[in-house]
Coordinates of C-alpha atoms and ligand atoms in Angstrom, one line a residue:
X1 CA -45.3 4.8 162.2
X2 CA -46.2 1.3 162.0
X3 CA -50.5 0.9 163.6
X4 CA -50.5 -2.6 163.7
X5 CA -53.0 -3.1 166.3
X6 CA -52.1 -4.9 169.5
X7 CA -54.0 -6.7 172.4
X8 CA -53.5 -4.9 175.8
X9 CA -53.8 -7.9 178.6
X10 CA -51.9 -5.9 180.9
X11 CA -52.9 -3.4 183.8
X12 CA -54.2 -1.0 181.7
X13 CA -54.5 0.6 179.1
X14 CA -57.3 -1.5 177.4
X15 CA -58.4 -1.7 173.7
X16 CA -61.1 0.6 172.6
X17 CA -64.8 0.2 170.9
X18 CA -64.8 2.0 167.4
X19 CA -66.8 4.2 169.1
X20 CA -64.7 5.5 171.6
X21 CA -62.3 5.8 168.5
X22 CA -64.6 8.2 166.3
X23 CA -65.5 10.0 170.1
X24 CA -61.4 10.5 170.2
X25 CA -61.6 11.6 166.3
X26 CA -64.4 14.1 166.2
X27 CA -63.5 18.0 165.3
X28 CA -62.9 19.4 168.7
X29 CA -65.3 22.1 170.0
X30 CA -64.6 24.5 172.8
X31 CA -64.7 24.0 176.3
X32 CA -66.9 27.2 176.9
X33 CA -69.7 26.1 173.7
X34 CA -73.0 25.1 175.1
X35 CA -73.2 22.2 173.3
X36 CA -70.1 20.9 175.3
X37 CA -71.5 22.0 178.4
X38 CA -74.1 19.3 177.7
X39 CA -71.5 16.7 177.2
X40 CA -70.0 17.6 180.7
X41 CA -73.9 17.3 182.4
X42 CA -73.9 13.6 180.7
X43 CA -70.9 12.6 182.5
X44 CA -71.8 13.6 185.4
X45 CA -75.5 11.9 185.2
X46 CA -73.7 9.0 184.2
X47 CA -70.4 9.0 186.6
X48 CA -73.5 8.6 189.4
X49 CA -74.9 5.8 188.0
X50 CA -71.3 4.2 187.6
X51 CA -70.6 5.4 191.3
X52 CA -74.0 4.1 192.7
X53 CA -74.1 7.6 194.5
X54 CA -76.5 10.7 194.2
X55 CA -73.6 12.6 195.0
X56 CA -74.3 16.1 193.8
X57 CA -70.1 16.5 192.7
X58 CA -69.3 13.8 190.3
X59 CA -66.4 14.5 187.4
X60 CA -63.9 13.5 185.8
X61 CA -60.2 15.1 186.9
X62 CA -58.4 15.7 183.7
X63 CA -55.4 13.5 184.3
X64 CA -54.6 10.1 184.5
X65 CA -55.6 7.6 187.8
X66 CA -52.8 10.0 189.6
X67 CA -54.7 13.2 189.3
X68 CA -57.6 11.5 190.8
X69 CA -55.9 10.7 194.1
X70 CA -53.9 14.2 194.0
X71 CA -57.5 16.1 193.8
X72 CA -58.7 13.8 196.3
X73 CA -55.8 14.3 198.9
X74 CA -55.2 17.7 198.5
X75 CA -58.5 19.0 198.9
X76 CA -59.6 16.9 202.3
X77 CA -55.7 16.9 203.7
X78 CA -54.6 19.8 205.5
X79 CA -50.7 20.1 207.5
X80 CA -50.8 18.0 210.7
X81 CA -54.1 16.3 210.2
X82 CA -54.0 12.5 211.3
X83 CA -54.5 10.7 208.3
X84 CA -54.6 6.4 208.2
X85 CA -53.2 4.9 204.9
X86 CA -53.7 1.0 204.8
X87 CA -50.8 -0.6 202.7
X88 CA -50.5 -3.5 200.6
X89 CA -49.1 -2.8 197.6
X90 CA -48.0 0.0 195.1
X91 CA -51.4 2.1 195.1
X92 CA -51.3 2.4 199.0
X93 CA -47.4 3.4 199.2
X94 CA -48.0 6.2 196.5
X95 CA -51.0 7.5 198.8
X96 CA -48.8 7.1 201.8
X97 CA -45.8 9.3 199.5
X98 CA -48.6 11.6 199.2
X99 CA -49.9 12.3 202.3
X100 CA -46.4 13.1 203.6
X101 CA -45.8 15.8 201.1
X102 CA -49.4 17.4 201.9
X103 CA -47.4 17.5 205.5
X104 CA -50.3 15.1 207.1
X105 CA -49.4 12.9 210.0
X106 CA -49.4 9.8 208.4
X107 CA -50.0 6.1 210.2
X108 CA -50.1 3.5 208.1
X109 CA -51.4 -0.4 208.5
X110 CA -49.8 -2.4 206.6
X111 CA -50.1 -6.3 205.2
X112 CA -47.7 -8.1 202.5
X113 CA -48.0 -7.8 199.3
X114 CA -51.1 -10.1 197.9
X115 CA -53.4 -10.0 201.3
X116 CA -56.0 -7.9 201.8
X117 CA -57.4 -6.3 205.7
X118 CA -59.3 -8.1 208.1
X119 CA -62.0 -5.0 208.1
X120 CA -62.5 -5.6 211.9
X121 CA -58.2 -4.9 212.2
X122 CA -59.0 -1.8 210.5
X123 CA -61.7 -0.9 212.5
X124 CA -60.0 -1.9 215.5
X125 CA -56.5 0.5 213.8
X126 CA -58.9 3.5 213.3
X127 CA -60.8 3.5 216.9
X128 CA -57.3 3.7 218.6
X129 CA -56.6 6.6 216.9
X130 CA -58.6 9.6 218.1
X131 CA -58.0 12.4 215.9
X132 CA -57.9 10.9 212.9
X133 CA -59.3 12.9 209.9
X134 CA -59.2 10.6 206.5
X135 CA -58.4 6.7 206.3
X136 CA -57.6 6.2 202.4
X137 CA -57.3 2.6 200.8
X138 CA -57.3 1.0 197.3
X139 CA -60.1 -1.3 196.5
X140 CA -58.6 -3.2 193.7
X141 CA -54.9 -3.2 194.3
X142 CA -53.5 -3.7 190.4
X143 CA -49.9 -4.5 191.7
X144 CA -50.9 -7.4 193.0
X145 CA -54.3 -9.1 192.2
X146 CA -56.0 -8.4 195.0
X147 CA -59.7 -7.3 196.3
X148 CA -60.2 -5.7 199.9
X149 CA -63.5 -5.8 201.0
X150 CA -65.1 -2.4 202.3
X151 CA -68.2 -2.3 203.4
X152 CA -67.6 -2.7 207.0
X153 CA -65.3 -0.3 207.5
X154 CA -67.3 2.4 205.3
X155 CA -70.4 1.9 207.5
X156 CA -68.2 2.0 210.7
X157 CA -67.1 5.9 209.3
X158 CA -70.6 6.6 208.4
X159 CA -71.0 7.0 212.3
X160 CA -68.1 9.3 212.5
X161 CA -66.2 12.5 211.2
X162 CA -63.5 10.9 209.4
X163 CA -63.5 10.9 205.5
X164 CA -63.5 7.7 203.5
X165 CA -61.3 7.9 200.6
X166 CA -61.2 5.1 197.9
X167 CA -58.9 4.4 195.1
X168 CA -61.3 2.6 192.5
X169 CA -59.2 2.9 189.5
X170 CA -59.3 -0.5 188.6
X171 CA -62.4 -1.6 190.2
X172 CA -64.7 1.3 188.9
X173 CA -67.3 -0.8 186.6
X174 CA -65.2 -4.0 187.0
X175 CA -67.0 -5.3 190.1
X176 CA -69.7 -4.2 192.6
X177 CA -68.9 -0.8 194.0
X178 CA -71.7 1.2 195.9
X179 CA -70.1 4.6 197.1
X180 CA -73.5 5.2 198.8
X181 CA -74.5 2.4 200.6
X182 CA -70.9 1.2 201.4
X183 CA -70.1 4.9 203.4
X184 CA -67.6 6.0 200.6
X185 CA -66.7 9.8 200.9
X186 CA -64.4 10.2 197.6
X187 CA -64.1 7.7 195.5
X188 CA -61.5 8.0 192.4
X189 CA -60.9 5.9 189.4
X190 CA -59.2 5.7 185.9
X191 CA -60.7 5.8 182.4
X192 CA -57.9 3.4 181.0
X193 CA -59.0 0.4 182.9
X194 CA -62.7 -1.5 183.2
X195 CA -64.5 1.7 181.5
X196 CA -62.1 1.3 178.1
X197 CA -61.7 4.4 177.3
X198 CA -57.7 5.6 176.9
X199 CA -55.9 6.7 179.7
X200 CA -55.7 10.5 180.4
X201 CA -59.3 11.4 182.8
X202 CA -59.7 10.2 186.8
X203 CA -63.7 9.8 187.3
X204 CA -64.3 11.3 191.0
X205 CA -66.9 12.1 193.5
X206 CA -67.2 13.8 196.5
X207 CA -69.9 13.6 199.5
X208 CA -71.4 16.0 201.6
X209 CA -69.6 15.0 204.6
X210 CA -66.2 15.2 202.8
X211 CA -67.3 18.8 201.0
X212 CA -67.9 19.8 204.2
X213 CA -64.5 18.6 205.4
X214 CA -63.0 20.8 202.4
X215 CA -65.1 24.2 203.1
X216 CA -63.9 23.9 206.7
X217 CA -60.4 24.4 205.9
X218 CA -58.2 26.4 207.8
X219 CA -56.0 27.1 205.0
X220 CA -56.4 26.8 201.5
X221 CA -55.5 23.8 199.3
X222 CA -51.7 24.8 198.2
X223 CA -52.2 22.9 194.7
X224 CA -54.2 25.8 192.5
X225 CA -55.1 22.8 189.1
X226 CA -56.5 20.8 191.6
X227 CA -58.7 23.1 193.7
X228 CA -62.5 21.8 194.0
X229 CA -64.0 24.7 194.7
X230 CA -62.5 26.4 191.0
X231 CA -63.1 23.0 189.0
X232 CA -66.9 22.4 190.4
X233 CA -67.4 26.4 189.5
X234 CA -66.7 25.2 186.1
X235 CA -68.8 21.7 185.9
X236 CA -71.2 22.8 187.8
X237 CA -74.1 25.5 186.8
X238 CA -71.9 28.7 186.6
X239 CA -69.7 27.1 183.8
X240 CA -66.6 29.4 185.0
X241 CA -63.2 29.1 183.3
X242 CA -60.8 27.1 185.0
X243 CA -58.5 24.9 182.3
X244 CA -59.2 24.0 178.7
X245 CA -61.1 20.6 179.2
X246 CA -59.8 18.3 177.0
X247 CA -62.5 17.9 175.1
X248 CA -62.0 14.5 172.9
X249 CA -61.1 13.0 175.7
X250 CA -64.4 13.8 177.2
X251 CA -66.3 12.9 174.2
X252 CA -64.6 9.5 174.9
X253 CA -65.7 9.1 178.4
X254 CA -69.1 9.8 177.8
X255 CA -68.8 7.3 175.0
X256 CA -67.6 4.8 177.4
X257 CA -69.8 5.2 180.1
X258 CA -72.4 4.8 177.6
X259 CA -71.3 1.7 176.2
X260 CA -70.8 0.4 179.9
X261 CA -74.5 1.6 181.1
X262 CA -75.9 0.0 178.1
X263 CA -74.4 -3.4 178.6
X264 CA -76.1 -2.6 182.6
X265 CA -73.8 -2.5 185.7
X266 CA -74.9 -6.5 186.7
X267 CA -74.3 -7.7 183.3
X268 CA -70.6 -6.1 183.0
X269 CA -69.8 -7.3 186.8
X270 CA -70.8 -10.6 185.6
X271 CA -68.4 -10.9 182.5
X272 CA -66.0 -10.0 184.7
X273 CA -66.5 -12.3 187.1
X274 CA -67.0 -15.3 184.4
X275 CA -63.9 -14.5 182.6
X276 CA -61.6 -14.2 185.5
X277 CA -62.8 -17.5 186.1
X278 CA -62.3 -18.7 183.1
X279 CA -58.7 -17.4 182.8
X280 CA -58.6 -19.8 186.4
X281 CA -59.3 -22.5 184.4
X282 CA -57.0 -22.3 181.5
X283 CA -54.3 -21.1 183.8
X284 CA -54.5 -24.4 186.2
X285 CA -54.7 -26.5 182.9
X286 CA -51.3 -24.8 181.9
X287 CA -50.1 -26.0 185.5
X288 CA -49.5 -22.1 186.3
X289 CA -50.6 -20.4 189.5
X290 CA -52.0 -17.7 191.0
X291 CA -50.0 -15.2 193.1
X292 CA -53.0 -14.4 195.5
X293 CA -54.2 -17.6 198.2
X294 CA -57.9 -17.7 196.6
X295 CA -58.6 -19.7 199.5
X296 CA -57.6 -16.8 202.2
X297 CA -58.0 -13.6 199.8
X298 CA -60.4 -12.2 196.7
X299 CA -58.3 -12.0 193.6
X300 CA -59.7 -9.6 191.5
X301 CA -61.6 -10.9 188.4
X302 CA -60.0 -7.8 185.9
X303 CA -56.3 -8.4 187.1
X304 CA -55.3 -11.7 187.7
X305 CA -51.3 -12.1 189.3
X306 CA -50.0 -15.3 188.2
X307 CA -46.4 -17.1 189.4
X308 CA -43.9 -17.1 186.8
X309 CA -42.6 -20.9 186.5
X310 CA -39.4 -21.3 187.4
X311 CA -36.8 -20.9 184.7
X312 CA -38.6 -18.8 182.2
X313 CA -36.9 -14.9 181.4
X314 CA -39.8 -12.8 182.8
X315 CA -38.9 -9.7 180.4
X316 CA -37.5 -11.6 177.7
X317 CA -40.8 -13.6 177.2
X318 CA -42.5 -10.5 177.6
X319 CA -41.0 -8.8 175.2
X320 CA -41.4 -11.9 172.2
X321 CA -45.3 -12.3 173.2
X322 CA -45.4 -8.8 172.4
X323 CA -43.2 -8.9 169.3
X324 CA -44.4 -11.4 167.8
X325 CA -47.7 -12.3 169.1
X326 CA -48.8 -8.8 169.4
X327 CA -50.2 -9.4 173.0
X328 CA -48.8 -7.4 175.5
X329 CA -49.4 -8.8 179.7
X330 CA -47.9 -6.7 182.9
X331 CA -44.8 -8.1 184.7
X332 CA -44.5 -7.2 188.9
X333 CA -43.9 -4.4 190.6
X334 CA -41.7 -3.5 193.6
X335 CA -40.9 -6.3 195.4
X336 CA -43.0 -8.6 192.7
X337 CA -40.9 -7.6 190.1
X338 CA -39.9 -10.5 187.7
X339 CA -41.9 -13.3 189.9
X340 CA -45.1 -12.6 188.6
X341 CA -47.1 -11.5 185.5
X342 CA -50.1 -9.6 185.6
X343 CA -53.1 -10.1 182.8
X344 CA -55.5 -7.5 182.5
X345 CA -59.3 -8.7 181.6
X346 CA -60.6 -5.3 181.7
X347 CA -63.7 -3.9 180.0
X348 CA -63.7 -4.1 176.2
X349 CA -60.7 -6.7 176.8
X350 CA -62.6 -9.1 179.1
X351 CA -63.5 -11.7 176.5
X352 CA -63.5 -15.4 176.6
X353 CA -62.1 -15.5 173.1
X354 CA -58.7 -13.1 174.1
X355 CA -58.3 -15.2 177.2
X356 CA -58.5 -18.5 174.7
X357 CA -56.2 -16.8 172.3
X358 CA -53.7 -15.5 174.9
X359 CA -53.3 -19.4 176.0
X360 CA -52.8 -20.8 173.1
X361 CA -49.9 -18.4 172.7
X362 CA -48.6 -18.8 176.3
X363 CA -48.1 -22.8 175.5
X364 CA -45.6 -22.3 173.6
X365 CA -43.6 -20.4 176.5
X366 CA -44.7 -23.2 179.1
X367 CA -43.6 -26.9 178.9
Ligands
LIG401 N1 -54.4 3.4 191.6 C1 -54.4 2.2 191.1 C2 -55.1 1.1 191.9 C3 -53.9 1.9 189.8 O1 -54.0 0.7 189.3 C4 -53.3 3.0 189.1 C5 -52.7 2.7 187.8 O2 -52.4 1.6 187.4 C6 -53.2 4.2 189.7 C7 -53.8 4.4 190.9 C8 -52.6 5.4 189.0 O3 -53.3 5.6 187.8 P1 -52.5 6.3 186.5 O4 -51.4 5.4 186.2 O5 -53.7 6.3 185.5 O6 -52.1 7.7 187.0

């Protein structure tokens, strides 16, 4: 198999640090060894330092971004409760498509593709609907480029019984994200994107206020891999057999959330924030532009959506930067699909130098 090494600028997965690599590479040890118990108690010291929560419960699901959201959902979701999914992009839909099949009553709000919520619409959306349980959005929203501000609403549920439920899978140590102070109940994320680490764990954590949600269950949570209750008896202090944790892959995580607490949450926000400007820059002086109104919305400084000019072949181009540039971007999803490109500057791969290098190669695409 041919290992010639390539640059991820897409939505995910990012390159690694060596270290993550020799984490990955280390002779396994089992899930039940005390040593390993250790490694789980790390994570979880660090997950809440990611999270900006004391949170007792904070893990990582093992599964990709997906398993996050499915142990989120169907542990607070129960048949018939009212649940509010807001909706502008993939991440939303596939809560939505979620939701439905835990036999909730779904309403959804709902604003095109590249926007994010007025928070005051939302607030307005949840008071006029009085027995809602859970209101579930996506902070970063990777198909399109976009940030959605939550602070308002979050501290609006504080006041209430409803469960906040937040997809941070690409935002989790990409920008500012305070599950305490912004009223988050679960928050969910991804190890593939700003923490660098390869795709296969979904960092989580869960609240009082939603726990309490979950123990009050009238009937149990039909999925058995993703019950709370049977995976916190196993990271937390009675170490109980649930599933073989995969091990390497947790050796990696805590390697990554090391490397990112190191470089210090501020610092890492910052790089972000500098090199999604930067990629601005180069990407107006290539007369490109970007799919998100920066002037009415936030686009997100790890994922930046960008027009494809007008008589270029979206996959086609795609596939020779790949081939023989050996840097691989994300096209559009849904109804985005072949009118914009997505470029991932996420974690290890948010670098002025790759955003320099991926330029010089997109001139020669661009007239
Ligand atoms: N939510 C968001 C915002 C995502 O970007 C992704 C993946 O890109 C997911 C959920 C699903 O994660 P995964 O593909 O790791 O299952």
């Amino acid at each position: 198999m041919k290992n010639k090494s390539k640059v991820l600028l897409g939505p995910g997965p990012t390159n690694i640090d060596d270290k993550v690599k020799i984490a990955l590479s280390r002779e396994p040890i089992s899930h039940l060894d005390a040593e390993f118990f250790g490694v789980l108690d790390e994570i979880t010291t660090s997950l809440r330092e990611v999270f900006q929560t004391k949170n007792k419960i904070a893990f990582a699901v093992s599964g990709t971004g997906s398993s996050g959201m499915e142990m989120a959902m169907s542990n607070l979701v129960e048949p018939d409760d009212e649940v509010l999914i807001l909706k502008n992009g993939e991440f939303g839909s596939r809560m939505e498509n979620l939701a439905l099949r835990l036999r909730a009553r779904v309403s959804t709000l709902s604003v095109p593709w590249g926007e994010s919520f007025d928070q005051l619409d939302v607030i307005k959306k949840i008071s006029s609907l009085p027995q809602l349980k859970v209101v579930a959005l996506v902070h970063a929203e990777t198909s399109t480029g976009v940030l959605q501000d939550i602070d308002l609403i979050g501290n609006y549920l504080k006041n209430t019984d409803i469960v906040f439920l937040v997809d941070a899978v690409t935002s989790l140590s990409g920008v500012e994200l305070k599950v305490d102070e912004w009223g988050i109940d679960v928050c969910f994320s991804g190890t593939q994107k700003c923490l660098s680490v390869p795709p296969g764990l979904s960092p989580i954590t869960f609240n009082d206020k939603a726990l309490m949600k979950i123990n009050n269950r009238k009937t149990p949570n039909s999925s058995w891999y993703f019950d709370l209750k049977m995976i916190t008896d196993y990271w937390g202090e009675d170490r109980v057999y649930h599933h073989t944790a995969p091990v390497n892959m947790l050796f990696a995580l805590n390697e990554g959330l090391s490397i990112c607490l190191e470089e210090g949450l501020t610092r890492r926000f910052k790089r972000h924030r500098d090199n999604g400007e930067y990629f601005f820059y180069r990407m107006k002086e290539l007369g490109l532009e970007s799919f998100v109104d920066v002037d009415k919305f936030r686009s997100l400084p790890m994922l930046k959506s960008v027009l494809i000019p007008a008589g270029i072949n979206d996959s086609e181009m795609r596939m020779d930067l790949l081939l023989n540039h050996g840097i691989e971007i994300g096209g559009g999803l849904g109804p985005t699909k072949g009118k914009i490109w997505r470029f991932g500057l996420m974690g290890f791969n948010s670098s002025k130098e790759l955003i320099d290098n991926l330029f010089d190669k997109l001139e020669l695409y661009i007239d």
